[in-house]
Tab-separated table of C-alpha atoms and ligand atoms in Angstrom:
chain	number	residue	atom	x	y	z
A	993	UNK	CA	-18.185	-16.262	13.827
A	994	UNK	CA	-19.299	-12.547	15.049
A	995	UNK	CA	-22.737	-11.930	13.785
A	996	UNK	CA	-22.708	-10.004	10.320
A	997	UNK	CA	-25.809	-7.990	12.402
A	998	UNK	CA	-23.052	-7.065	14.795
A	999	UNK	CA	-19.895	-6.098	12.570
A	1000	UNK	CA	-20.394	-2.705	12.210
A	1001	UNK	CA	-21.147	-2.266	15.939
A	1002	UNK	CA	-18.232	0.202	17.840
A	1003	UNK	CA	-16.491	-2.358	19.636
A	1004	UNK	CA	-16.128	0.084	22.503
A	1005	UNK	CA	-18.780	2.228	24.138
A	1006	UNK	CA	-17.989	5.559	22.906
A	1007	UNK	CA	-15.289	4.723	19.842
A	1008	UNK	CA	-16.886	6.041	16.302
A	1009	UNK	CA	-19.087	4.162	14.335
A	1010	UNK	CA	-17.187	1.365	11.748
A	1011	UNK	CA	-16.901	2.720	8.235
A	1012	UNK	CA	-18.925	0.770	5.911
A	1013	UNK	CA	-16.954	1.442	3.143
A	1014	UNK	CA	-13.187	2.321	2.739
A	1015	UNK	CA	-12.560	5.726	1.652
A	1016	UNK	CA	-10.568	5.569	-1.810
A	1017	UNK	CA	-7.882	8.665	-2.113
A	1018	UNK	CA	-5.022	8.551	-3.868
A	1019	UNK	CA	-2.389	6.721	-2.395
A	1020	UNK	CA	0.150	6.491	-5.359
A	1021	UNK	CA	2.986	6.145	-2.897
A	1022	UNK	CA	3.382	5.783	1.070
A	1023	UNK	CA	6.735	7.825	2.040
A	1024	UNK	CA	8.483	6.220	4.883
A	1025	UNK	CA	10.416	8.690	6.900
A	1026	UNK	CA	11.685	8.513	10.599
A	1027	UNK	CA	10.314	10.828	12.711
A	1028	UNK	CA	12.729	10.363	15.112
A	1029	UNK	CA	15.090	12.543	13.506
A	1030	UNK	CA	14.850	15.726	13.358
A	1031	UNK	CA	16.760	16.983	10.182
A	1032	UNK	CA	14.164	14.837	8.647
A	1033	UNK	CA	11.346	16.134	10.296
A	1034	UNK	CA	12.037	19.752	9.012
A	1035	UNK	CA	11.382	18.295	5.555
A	1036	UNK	CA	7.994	16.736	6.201
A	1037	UNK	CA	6.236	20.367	4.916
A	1038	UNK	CA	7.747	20.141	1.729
A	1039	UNK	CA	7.426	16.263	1.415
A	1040	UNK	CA	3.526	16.413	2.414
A	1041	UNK	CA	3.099	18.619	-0.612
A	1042	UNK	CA	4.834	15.994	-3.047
A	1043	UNK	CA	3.209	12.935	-1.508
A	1044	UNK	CA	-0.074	11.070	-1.650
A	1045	UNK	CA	0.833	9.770	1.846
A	1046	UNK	CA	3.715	10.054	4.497
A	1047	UNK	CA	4.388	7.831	6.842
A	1048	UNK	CA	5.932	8.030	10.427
A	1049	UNK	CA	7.915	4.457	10.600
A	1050	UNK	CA	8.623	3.327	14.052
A	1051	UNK	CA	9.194	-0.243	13.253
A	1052	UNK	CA	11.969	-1.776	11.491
A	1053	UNK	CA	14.864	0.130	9.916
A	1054	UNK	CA	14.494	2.050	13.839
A	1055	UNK	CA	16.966	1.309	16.038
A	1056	UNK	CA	15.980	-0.340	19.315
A	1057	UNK	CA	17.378	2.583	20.895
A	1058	UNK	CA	16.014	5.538	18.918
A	1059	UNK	CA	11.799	3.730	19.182
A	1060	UNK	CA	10.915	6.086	21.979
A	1061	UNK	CA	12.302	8.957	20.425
A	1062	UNK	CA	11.000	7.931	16.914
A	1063	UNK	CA	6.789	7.959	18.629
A	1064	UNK	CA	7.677	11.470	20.084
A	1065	UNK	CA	8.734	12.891	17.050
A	1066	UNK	CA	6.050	11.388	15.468
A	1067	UNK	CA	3.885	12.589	18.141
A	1068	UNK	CA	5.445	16.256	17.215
A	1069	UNK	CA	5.520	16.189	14.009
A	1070	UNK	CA	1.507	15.429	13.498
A	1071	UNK	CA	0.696	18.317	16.122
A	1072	UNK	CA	2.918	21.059	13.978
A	1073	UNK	CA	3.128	20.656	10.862
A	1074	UNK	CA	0.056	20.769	7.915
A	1075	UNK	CA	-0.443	18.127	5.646
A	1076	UNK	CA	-2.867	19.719	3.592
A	1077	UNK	CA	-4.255	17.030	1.828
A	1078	UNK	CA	-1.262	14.287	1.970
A	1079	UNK	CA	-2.781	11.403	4.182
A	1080	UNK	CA	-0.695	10.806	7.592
A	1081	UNK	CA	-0.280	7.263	7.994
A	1082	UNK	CA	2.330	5.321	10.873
A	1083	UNK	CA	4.195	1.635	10.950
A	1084	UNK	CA	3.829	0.412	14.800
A	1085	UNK	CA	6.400	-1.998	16.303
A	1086	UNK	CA	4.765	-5.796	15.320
A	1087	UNK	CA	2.467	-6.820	18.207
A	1088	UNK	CA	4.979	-9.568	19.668
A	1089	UNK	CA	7.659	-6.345	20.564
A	1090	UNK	CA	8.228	-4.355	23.848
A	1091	UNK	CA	6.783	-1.074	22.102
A	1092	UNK	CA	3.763	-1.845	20.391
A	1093	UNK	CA	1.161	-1.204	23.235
A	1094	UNK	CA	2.816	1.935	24.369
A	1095	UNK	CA	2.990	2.704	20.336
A	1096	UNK	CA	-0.815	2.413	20.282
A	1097	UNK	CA	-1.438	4.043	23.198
A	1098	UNK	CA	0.251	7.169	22.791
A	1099	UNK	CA	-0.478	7.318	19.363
A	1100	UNK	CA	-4.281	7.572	19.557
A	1101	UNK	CA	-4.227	9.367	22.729
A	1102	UNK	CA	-2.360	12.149	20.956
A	1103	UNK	CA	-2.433	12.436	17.634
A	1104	UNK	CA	-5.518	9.807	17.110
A	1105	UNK	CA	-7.689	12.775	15.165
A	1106	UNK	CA	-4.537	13.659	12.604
A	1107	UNK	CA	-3.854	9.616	11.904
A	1108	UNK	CA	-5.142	8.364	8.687
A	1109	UNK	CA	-4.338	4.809	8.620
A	1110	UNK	CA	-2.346	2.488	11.392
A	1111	UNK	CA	0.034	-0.262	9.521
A	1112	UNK	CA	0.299	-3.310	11.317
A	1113	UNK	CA	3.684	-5.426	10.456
A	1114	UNK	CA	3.875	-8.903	10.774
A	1115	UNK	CA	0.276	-10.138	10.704
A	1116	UNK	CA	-0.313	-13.640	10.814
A	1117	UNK	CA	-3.877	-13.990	11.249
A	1118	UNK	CA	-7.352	-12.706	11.866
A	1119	UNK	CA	-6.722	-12.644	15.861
A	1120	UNK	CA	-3.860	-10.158	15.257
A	1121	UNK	CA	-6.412	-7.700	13.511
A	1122	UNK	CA	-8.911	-8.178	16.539
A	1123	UNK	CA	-6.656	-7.373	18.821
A	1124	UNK	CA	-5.484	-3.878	17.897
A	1125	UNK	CA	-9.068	-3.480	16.439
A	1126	UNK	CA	-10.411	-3.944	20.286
A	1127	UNK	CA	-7.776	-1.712	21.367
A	1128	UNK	CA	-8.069	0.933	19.136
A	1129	UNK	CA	-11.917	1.187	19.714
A	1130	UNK	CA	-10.885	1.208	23.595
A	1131	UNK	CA	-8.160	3.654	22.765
A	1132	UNK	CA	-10.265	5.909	20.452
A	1133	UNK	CA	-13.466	6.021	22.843
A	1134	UNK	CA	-10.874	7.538	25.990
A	1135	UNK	CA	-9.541	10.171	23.445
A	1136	UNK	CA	-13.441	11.050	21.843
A	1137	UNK	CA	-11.656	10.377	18.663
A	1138	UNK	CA	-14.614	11.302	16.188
A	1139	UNK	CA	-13.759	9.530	12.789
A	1140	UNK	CA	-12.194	5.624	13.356
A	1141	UNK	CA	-8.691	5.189	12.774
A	1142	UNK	CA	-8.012	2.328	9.891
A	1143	UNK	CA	-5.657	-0.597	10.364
A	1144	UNK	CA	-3.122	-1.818	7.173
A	1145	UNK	CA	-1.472	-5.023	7.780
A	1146	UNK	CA	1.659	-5.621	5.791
A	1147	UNK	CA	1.874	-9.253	4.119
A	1148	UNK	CA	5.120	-9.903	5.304
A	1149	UNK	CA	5.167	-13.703	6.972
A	1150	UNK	CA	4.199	-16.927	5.315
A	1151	UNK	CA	1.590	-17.684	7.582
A	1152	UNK	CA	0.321	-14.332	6.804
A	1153	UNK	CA	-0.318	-14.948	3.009
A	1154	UNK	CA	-1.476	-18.588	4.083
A	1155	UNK	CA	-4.587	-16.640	6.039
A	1156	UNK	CA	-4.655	-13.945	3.367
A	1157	UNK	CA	-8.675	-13.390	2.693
A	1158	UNK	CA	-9.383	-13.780	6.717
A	1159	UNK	CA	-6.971	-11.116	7.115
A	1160	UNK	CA	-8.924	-8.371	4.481
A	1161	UNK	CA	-12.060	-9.898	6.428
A	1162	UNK	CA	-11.516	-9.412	9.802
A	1163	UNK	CA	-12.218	-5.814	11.048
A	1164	UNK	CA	-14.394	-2.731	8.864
A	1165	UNK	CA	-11.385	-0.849	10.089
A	1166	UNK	CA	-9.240	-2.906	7.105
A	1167	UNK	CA	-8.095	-0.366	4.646
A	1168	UNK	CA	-5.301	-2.581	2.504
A	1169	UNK	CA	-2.622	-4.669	2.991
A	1170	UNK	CA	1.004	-4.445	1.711
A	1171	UNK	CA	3.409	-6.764	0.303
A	1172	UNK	CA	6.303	-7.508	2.471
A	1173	UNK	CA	8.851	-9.132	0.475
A	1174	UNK	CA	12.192	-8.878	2.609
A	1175	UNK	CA	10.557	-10.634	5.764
A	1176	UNK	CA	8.157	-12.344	3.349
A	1177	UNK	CA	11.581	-13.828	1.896
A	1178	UNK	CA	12.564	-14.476	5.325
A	1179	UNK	CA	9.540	-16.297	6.736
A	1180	UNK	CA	9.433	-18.749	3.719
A	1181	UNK	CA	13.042	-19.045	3.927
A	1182	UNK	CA	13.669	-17.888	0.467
A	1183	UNK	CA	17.311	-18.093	-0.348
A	1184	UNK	CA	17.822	-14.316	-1.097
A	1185	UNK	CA	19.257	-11.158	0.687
A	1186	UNK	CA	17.332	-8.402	-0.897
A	1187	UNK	CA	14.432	-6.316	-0.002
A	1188	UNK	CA	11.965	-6.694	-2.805
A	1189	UNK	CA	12.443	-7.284	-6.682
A	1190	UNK	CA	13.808	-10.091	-8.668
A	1191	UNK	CA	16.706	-11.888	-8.776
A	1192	UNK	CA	18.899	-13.362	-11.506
A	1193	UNK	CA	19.004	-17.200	-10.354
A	1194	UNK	CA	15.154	-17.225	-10.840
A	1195	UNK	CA	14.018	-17.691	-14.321
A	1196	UNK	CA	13.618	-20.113	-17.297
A	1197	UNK	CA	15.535	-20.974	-20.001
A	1198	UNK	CA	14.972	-21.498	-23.667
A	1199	UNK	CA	15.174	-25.031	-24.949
A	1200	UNK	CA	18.472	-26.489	-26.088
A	1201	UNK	CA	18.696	-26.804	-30.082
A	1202	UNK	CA	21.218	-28.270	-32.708
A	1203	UNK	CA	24.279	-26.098	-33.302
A	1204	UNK	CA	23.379	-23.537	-30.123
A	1205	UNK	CA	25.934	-22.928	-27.370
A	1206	UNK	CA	24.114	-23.431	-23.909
A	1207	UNK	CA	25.271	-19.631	-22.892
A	1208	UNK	CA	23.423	-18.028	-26.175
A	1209	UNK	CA	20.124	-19.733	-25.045
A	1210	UNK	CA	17.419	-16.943	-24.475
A	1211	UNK	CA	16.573	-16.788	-20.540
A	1212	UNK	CA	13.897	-14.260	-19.109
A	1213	UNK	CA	14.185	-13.462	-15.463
A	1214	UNK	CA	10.759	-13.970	-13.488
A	1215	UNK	CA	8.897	-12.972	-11.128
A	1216	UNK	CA	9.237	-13.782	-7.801
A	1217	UNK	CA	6.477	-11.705	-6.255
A	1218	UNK	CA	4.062	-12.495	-8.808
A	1219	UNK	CA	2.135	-15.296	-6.443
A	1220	UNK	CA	1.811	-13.543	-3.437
A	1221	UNK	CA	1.063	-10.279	-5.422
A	1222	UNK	CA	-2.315	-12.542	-7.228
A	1223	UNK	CA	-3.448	-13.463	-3.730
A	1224	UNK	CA	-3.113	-10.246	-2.068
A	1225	UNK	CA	-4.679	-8.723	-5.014
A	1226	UNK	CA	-7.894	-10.916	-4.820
A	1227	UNK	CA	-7.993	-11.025	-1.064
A	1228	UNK	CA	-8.244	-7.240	-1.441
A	1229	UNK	CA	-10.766	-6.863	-4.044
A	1230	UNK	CA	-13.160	-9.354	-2.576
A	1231	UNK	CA	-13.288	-7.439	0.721
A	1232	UNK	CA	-13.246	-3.754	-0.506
A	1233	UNK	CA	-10.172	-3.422	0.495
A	1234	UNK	CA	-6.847	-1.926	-1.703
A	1235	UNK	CA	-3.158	-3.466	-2.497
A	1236	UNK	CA	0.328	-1.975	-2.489
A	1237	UNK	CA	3.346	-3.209	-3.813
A	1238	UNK	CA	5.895	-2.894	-0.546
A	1239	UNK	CA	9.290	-2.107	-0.491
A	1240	UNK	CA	11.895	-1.846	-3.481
A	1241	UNK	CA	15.431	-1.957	-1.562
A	1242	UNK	CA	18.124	-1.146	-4.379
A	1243	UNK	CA	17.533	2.750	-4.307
A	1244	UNK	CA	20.067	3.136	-7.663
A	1245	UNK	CA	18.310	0.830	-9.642
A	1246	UNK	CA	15.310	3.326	-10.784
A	1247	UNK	CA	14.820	1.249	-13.552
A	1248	UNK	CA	14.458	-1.966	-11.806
A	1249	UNK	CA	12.111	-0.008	-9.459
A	1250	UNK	CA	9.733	0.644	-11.436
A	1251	UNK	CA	9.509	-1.972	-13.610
A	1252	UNK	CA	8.383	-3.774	-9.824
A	1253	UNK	CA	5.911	-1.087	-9.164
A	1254	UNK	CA	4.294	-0.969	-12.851
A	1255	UNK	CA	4.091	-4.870	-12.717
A	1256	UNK	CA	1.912	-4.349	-9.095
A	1257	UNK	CA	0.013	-1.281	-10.981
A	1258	UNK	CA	-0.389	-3.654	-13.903
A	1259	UNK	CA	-2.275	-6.363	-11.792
A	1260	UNK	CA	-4.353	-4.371	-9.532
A	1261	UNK	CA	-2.432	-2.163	-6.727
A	1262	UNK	CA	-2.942	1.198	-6.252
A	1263	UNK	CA	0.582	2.396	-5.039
A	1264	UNK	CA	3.809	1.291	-3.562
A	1265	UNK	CA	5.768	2.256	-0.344
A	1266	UNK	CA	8.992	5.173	-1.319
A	1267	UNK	CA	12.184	4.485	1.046
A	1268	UNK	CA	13.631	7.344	-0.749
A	1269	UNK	CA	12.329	10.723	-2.529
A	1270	UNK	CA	13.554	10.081	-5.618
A	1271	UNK	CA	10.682	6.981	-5.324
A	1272	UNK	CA	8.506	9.195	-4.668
A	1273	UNK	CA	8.762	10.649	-8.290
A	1274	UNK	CA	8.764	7.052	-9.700
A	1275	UNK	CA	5.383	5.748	-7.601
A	1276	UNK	CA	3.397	8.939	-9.291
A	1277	UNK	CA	4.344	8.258	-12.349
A	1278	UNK	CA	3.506	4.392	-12.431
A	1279	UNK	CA	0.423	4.526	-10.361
A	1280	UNK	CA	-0.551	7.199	-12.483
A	1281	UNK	CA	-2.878	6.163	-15.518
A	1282	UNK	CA	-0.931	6.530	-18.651
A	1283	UNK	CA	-2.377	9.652	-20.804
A	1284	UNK	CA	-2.902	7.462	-23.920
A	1285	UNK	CA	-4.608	4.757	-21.646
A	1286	UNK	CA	-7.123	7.064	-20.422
A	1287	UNK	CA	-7.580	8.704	-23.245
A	1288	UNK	CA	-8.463	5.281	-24.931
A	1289	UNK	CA	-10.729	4.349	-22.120
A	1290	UNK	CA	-12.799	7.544	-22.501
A	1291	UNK	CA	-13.073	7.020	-26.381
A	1292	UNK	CA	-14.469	3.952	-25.261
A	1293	UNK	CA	-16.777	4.533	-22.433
A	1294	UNK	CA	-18.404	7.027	-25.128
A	1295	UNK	CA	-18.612	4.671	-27.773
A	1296	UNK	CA	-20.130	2.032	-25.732
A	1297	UNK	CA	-23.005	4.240	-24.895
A	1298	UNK	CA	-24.939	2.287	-22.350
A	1299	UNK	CA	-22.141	-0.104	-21.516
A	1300	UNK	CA	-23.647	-3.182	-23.211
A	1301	UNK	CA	-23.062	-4.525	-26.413
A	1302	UNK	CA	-20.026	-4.378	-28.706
A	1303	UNK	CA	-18.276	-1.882	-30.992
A	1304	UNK	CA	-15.227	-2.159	-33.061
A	1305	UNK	CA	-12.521	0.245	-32.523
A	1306	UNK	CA	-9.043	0.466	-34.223
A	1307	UNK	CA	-9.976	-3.473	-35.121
A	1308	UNK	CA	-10.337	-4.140	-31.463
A	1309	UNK	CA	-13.209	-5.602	-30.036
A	1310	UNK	CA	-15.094	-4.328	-26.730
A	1311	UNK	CA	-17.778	-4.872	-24.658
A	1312	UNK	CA	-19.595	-4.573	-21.417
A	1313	UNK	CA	-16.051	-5.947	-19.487
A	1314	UNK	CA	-13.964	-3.587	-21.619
A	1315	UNK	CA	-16.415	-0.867	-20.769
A	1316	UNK	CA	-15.795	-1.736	-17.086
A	1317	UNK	CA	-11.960	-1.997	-17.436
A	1318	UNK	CA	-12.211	1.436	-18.637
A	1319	UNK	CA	-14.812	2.639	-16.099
A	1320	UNK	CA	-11.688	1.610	-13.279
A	1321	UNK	CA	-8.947	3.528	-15.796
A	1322	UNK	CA	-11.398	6.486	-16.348
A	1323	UNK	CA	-12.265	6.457	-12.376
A	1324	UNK	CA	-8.705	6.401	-10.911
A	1325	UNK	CA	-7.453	9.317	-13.810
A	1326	UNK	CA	-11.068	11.353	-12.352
A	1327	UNK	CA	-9.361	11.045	-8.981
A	1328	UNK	CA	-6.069	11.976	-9.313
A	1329	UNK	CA	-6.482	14.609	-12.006
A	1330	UNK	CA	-8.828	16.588	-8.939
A	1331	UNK	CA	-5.357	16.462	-6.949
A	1332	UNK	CA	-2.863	17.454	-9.474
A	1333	UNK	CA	-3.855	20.010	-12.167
A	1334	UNK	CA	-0.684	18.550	-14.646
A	1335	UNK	CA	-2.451	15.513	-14.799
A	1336	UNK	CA	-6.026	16.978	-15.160
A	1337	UNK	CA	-5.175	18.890	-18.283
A	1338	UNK	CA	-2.828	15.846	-19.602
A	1339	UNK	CA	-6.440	13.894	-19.388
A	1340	UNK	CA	-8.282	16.442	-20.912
A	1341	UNK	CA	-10.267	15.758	-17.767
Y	1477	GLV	C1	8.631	-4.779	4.790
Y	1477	GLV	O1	8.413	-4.512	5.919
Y	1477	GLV	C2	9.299	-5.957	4.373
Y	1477	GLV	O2	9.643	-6.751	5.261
Y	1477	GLV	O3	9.509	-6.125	3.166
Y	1478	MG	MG1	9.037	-6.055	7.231
């Protein structure tokens, strides 16, 4: 094991100093757009001032064909246009491909001073993180990039969740992971063909009684992301690190969409990838604190006082975990409201 003395060391002579803590900004949802094509590229000014983040996909969903032209108009697209405050974030080709190195290299040799955050598919381990982490220090010290570039892996093999927490631990540079559930589903050999969400086979049944036909026994549909949602959840949160719910696939289904994202919001992440503008509109408004919510939490925070004790309110009890709950409501609504005025003034912020 690396000396803790050691881990916030520049792993390359002349690469920035690790970030001791990750910057939090909101990240409601992480656009995915190729910026291979150029149509699409024209709408990146008007996207950048809708979105929390954007970000140029060269892996999967690319064609083999189009991966070269997809990093130069990536390249192009972070040179020209302004993203005012919308993060710039990209999706390299998985570390096992033929593009990944050149991906890396150009990447941070060009545009290594507008990049935000480099997602990393496919990670299986702690060694996968130390790689590009050595190589983005080496990278980074060549260019004199000034502030260090942070790595996202996506959860997305089962492997992957197996070495979940060593994953969050392995580099400062970790800024979150993502939930992958379409290779996820492939990996564990799950026996769907969907990219995220639930499905109808998977759920539980109410018991058989006296008198009721089998077909008008109650089911409820669960989960199927719930378990490796939990784990990424607490492998985040113990290293300082944030969650995203991944990819929702069936672009009609709004409903179905958000229900996913609201039940990743619910448990602890703090956005979800869009494959499609009208998810970007969805993402805000589920990783957005709901008005009542906050306004609930505030009402608490200053009835609490000092944070310990209790106090009754509406018949509900609270105390110094309540107070905290709504110290992480209060905090994220404080955030967001300084990005979007709507929101402040909906807060009362
Ligand atoms: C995302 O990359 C996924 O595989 O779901
Ligand atoms: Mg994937």
């Amino acid at each position: 094991m690396r000396s803790p003395k050691d881990f916030f060391k520049a792993k390359a002579l002349g690469a920035p100093e690790p970030l001791r803590e990750i910057p939090v900004r909101p990240s409601r949802m992480i656009h995915f757009f190729n910026p291979g094509n150029e149509r699409m590229r024209t709408k990146i000014p008007d996207l950048a001032k809708r979105c929390d983040v954007l970000l140029g996909n060269l892996e999967d969903a690319i064609p083999a064909d189009e991966k070269i032209q997809a990093r130069e108009g990536l390249v192009k697209c972070a040179n020209e246009v302004d993203f005012g405050d919308c993060q710039l974030w990209t999706r390299i080709n998985s570390l096992d491909s033929p593009w990944c190195l050149d991906d890396l290299v150009t990447l941070v040799q060009e545009i290594g001073d507008q990049l935000d955050v480099i997602m990393v598919p496919k990670v299986e381990g702690a060694w996968d993180i130390h790689y590009v982490d050595q190589l983005v220090a080496q990278l980074e010290a060549r260019a004199a990039i000034k502030k260090p570039i942070m790595l996202h892996a996506i959860l997305e093999t089962a492997l992957g969740v197996a070495n979940v927490e060593e994953i969050c631990a392995a580099s400062p540079r970790m800024q979150g992971l993502s939930l992958g559930p379409a290779d996820l589903a492939a990996s564990r050999r799950m026996k769907t063909t969907r990219v995220g969400g639930g499905h109808p086979g998977y759920l539980v049944r109410e018991d058989p009684a006296e008198g009721k036909d089998d077909d008008a026994r109650a089911v409820a549909q669960q989960d199927l992301w719930h378990y490796t949602t939990a784990r990424m959840v607490d492998a985040c949160a113990a290293n300082g690190i944030l969650p995203y719910y991944g990819p929702f696939g069936d672009i009609k289904d709004e409903l179905a969409t958000e229900d996913q994202f609201r039940n990743a919001f619910l448990m602890g992440c703090v956005g979800a990838w869009s494959l499609h503008p009208v998810q970007i509109d969805i993402a805000k408004k589920v990783f957005s604190p709901p008005v009542d919510e906050v306004k609930w939490a505030i009402n608490v925070i200053e009835q609490m006082g000092d944070g310990t004790g209790t106090v009754m309110i509406d018949g509900k009890m609270q105390d110094d975990a309540t107070y905290k709950q709504c110290k992480v409501m209060v905090g994220l609504a404080e955030m967001l409201a300084e990005k979007d005025a709507d929101l402040k003034e909906a807060y009362g912020l």
